[in-house]
XYZ file of C-alpha atoms in Angstrom:
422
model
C 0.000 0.000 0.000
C 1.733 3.530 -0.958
C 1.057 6.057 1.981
C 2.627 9.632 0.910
C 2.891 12.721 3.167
C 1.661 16.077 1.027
C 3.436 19.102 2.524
C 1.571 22.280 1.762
C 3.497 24.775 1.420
C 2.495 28.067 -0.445
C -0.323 26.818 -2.193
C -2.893 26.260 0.289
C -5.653 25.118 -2.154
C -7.280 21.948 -3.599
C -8.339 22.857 -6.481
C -5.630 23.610 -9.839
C -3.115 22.710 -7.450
C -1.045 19.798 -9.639
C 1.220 18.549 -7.502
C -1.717 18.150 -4.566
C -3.833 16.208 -7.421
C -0.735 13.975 -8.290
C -0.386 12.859 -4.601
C -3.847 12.105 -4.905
C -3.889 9.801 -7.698
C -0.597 8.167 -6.426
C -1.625 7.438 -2.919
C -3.524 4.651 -1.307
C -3.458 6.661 1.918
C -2.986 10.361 2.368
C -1.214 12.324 5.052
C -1.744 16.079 4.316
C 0.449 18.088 6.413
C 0.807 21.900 6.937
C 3.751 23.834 8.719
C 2.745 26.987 10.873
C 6.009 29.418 9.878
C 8.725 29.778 12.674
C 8.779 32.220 14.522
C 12.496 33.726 14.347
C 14.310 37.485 14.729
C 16.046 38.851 11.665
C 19.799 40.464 11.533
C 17.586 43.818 11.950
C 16.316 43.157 15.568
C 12.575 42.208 14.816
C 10.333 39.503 14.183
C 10.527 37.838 11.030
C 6.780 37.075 10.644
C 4.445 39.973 12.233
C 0.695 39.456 13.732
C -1.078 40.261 10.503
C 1.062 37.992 7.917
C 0.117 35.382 10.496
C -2.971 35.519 11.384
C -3.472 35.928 7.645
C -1.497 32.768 6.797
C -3.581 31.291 9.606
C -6.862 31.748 8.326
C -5.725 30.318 4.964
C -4.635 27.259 6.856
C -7.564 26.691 8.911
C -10.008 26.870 5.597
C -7.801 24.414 3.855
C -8.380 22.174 6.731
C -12.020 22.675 6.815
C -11.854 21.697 3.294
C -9.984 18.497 3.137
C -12.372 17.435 6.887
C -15.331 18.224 4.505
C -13.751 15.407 2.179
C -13.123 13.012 4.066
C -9.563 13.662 5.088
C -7.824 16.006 7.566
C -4.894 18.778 7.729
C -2.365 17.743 10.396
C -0.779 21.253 11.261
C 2.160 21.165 12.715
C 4.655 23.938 14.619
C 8.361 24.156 14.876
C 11.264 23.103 12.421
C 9.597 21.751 9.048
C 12.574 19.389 8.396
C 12.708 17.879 11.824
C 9.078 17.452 12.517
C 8.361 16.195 8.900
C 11.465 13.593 9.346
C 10.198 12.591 12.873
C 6.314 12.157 11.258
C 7.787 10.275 8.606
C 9.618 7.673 10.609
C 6.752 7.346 13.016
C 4.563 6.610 10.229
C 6.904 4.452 8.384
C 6.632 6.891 5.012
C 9.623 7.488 2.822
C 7.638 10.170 0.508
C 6.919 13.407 0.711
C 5.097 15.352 -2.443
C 4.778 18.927 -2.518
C 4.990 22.381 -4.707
C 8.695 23.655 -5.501
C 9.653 26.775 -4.132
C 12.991 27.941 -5.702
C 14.132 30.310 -3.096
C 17.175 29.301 -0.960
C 15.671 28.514 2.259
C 13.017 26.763 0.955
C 15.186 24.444 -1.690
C 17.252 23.828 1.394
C 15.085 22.244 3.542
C 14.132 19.833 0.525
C 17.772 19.279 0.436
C 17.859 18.226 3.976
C 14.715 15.892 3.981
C 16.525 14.483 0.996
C 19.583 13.625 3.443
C 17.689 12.120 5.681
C 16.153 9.537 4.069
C 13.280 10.462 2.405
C 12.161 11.031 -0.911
C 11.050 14.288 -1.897
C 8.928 14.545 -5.263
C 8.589 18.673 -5.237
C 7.159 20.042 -9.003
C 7.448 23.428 -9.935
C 4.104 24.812 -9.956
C 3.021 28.347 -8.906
C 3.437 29.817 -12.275
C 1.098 30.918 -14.813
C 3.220 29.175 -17.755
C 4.878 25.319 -17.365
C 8.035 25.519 -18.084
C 8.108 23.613 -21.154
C 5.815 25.958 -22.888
C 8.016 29.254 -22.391
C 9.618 30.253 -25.760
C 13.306 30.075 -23.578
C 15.295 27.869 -21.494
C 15.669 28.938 -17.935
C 19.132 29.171 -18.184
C 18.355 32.008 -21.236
C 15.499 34.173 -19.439
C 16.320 37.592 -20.345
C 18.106 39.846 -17.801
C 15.491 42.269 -19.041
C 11.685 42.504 -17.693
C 10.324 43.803 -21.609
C 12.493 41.448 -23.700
C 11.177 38.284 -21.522
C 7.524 40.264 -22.230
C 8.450 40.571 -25.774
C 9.283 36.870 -26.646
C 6.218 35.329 -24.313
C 3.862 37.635 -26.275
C 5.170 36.682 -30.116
C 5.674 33.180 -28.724
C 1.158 33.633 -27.919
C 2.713 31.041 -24.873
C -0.459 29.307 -23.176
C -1.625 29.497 -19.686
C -1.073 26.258 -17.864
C -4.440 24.487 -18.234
C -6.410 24.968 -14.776
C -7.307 21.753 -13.217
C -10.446 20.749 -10.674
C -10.169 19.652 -7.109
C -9.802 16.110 -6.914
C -12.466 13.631 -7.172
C -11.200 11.807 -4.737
C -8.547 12.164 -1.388
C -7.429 9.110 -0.185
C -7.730 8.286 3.292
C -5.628 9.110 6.025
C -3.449 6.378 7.079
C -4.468 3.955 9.718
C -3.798 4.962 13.548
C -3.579 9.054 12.510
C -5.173 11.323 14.852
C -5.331 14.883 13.963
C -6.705 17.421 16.565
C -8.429 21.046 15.457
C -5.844 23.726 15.907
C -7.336 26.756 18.197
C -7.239 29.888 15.594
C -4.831 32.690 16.767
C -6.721 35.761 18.219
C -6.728 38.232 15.414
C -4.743 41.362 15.978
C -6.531 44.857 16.327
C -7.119 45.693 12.449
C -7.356 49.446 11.455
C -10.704 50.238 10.009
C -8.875 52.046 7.418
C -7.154 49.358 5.906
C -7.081 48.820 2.048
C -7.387 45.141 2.609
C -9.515 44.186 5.786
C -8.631 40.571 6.177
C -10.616 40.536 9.479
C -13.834 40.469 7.223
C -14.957 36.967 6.252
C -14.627 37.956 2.327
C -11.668 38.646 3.089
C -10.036 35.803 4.557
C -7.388 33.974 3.507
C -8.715 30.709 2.396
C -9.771 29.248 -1.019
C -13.006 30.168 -0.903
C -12.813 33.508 0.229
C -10.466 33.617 -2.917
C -12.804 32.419 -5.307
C -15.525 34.709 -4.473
C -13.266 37.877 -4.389
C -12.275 36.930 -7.604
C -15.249 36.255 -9.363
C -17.155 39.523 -8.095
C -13.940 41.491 -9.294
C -14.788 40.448 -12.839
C -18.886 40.680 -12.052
C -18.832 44.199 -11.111
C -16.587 45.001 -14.009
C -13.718 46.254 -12.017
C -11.241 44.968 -14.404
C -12.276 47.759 -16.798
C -10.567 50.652 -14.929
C -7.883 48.663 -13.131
C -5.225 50.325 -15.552
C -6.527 54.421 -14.600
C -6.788 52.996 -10.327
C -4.115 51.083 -9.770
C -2.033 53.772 -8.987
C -4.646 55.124 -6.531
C -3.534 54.800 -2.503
C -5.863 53.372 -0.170
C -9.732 52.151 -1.406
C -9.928 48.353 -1.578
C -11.208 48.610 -5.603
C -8.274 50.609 -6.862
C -6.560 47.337 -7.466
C -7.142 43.424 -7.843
C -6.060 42.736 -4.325
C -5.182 39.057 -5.752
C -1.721 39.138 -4.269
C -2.904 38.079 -0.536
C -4.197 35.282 -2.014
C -1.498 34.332 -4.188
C 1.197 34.973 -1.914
C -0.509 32.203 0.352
C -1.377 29.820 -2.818
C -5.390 30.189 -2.032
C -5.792 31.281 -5.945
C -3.465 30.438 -8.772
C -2.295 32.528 -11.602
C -3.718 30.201 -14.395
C -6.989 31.084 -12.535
C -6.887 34.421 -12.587
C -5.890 34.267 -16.243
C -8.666 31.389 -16.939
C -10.898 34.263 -15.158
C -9.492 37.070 -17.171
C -9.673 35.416 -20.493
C -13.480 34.917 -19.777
C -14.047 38.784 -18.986
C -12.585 39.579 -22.249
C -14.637 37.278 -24.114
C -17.762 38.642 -23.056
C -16.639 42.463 -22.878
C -13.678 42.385 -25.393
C -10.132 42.895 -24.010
C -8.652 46.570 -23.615
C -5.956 48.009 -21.615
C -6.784 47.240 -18.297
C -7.367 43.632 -18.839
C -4.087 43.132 -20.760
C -2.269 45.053 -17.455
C -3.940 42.257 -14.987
C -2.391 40.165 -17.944
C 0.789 41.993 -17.500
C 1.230 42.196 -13.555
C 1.073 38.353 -13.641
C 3.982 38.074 -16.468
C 6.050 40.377 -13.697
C 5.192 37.671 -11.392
C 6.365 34.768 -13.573
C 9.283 36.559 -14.288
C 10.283 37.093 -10.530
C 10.019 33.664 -10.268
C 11.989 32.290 -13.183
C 14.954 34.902 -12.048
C 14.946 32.897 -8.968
C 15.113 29.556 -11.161
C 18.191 31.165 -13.139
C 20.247 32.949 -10.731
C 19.243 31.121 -7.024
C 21.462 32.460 -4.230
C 22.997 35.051 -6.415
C 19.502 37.027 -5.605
C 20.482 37.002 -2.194
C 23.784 38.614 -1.566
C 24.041 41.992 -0.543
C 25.282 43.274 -3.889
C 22.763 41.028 -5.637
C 23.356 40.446 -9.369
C 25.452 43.287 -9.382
C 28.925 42.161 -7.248
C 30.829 44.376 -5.384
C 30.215 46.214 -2.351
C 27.961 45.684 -0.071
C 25.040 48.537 0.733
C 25.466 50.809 3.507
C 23.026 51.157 6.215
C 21.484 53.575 8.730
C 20.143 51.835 11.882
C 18.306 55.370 13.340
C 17.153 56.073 10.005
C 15.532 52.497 9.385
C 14.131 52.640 13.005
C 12.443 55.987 11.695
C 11.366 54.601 8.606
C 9.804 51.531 9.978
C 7.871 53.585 13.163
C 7.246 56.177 9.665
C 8.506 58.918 11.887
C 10.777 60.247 8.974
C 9.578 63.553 8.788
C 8.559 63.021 5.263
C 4.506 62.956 5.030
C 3.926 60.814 2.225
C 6.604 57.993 3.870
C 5.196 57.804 6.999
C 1.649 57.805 5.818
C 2.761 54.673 4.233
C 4.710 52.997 6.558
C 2.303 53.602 9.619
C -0.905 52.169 6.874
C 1.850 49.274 6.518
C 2.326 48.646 10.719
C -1.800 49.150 11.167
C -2.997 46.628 8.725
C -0.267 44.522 6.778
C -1.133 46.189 3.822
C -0.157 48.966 1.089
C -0.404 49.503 -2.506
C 2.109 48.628 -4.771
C 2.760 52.455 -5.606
C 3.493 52.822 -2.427
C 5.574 50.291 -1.550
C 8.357 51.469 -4.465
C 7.669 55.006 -2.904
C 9.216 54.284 0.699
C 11.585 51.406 -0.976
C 13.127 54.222 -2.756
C 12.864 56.230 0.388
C 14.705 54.176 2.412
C 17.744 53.019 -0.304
C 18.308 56.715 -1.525
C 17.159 59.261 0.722
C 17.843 57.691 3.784
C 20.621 55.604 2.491
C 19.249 52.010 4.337
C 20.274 48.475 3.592
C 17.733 47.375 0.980
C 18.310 43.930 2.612
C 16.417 45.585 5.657
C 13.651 46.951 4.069
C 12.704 43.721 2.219
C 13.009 42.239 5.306
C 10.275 44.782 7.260
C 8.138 43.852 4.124
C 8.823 40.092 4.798
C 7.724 40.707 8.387
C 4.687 43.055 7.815
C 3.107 42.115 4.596
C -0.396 39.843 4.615
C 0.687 38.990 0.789
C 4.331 38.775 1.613
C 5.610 36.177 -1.299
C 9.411 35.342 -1.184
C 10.039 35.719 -5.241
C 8.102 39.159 -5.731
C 9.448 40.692 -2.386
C 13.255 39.210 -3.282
C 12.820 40.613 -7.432
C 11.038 44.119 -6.124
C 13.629 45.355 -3.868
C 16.414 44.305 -6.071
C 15.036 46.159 -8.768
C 14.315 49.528 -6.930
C 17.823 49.381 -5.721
C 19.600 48.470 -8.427
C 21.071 45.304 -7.784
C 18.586 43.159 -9.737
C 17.442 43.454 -13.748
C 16.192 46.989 -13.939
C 18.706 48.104 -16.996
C 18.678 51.799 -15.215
C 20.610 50.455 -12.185
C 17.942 51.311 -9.787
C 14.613 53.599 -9.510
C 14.513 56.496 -7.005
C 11.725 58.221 -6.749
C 11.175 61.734 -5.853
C 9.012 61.775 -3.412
C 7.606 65.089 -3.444
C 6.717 64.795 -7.226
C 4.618 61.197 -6.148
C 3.236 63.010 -3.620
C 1.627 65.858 -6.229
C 0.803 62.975 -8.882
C -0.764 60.694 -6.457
C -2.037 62.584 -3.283
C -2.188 65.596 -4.788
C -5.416 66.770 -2.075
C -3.392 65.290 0.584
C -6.182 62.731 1.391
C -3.740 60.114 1.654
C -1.630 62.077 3.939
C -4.240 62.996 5.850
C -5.971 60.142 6.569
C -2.643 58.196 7.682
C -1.378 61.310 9.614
């Protein structure tokens, strides 16, 4: 009889979730297994994982588990080192197979690595893009070192969506003797009223269903039709998709959203706004195929780039974080950031900047504040975006500082922003 162990990682779903479907159809008994994040400080003195990513993260656990108890099987969440309490589980249980999603970022590849020397066998299959890899018009090794020329050759290429797939029919049983107790939800941390993404509020949530239903009412109310003139816009919840919570945690997949998209523009024709949902998801693809090319490399100080390593100022981060800077539009942003896990994407390359150029801040520090803070914190995007702003990544203009003053009068220019964060 095979028994496997599925480790969820980020992609907390059933549904067009391949590698979740492939342990299905292998297995004669099921173990599905979830690890809470550790709870660890950074080089920077703080958490690494604040209230709101977790509660977040939380929610999106405890609705994956109501799903699989709802099919017959269970989620067996677990706290503490993933590698030691997944090798301990699998001995107990006499399993030498784990199955889960690939995640190509260093920490992540290395705990695969070390369940590998321990025994087991670990089938992990690269799935949290919109394309498969065999349908991009490149080899990995030959992704462009250039957003637009990747763009380019996709487009001309017409590549195809990965095909979305159903939940499974079937999930086997969980193996004999298993006992899995309900896991007591964390208490949710105060969430500002004000927040551009209340993920207190059921619809909001971060399970699979919660996902489904934000996305489908997204297209329904026709939002998509203005998303290229808002999603500049600060603060209202409808200036932008607000997919990426979802994503980040794996509740929603990209060949969804496209599946989703594609529909929208069938019935109402395609125009610029659709083709820039289109486009924010290539950025994401991309982010994660850098991370395929150039691994570790994305993680020195000097990034891509070599040399030197940043500079830093410790009072000046401290300011930035608390967004007692001085500067209106920064700490408007960072205090939104500290009150609800959330800011827009404008935004967030507004203080990045901030902090890199004006204050002249370890970018390594900021992206990990973001890591900490952020409700749709996702390793490859937060890794690629602060690269790029500081130059140490792809952008071919060796960084982008912005002037903040000049974002302030195109984006807040009635100081309602400002004002309502002050």
């Amino acid at each position: 009889m095979s028994t496997l162990i599925y480790w969820f990682r980020q992609d907390l779903r059933l549904a067009d979730n391949p590698a979740f479907t492939r342990a299905c159809e292998q297995a004669d008994t099921l173990l599905p297994v979830y690890c809470a994040p550790v709870a660890t400080s950074t080089p920077w003195g703080f958490e690494r994982i604040g209230a709101h990513r977790e509660y977040f993260e939380q929610t999106a656990a405890s609705a994956l588990a109501g799903q699989l108890s709802a099919r017959g099987s269970a989620l067996m969440q677990i706290e503490g080192d993933s590698v030691e309490r997944l090798v301990a589980l699998a001995h107990d249980l006499s399993i030498d197979t784990i199955v889960c999603e690939r995640i190509a970022a260093p920490e992540e590849e290395a705990q695969v690595k070390a369940l590998r020397a321990a025994g087991l066998t670990v089938e992990d299959h690269w799935q949290s893009t919109l394309f498969t890899l065999d349908e991009l018009p490149m080899a990995v090794e030959e992704l462009p070192d250039v957003f637009s020329t990747f763009r380019r050759l996709v487009e001309k290429a017409h590549t195809a969506a990965r095909a979305v797939i159903p939940t499974p029919t079937t999930i086997p049983e969980l193996p004999r003797g298993v006992s899995i107790e309900p896991v007591t939800p964390h208490t949710p941390p105060h969430l500002d009223s004000r927040s551009a993404f209340p993920y207190q509020n059921q619809t909001f949530q971060g399970g699979e269903q919660a996902a489904i239903e934000h996305l489908q009412q997204y297209f329904r109310r026709g939002l998509a039709n203005s998303y290229k003139a808002t999603r500049y816009n600060l603060s209202a919840v409808d200036d932008s998709t607000k997919f990426s919570p979802w994503l980040a945690r794996g509740s929603l997949s990209a060949p969804q959203i496209d599946q989703a998209l594609k529909a929208f523009e069938g019935e109402h024709s395609a125009n610029d706004s659709t083709y820039w949902i289109y486009f924010e998801l290539l950025w994401r693809d991309y982010f994660r195929l850098l991370h395929l090319k150039y691994g570790r490399l994305l993680y020195r100080a000097s990034g891509l780039k070599g040399g030197s390593d940043p500079g830093h100022n410790p009072q000046g981060f401290a300011r930035w974080c608390r967004g007692e800077t001085g500067e209106a539009l920064i700490d408007a942003g960072m205090r939104e950031l500290a009150a609800t896990g959330y800011i827009s994407n404008r935004v967030r390359q507004i203080v990045a900047s901030y902090l890199i150029f004006d204050l002249k801040g370890d970018w390594r520090a900021g992206a990990a504040w973001f890591e900490a803070q952020l409700v749709d914190y996702d390793v490859y995007s937060n890794q690629g975006n602060w690269l790029y702003i500081a130059g140490y990544g792809t952008d071919p203009r060796g960084g982008r500082r912005f002037n903040t003053t000049k974002q302030a009068d195109e984006h807040d220019a009635d100081g309602a922003y400002r004002s309502l964060w002050a």
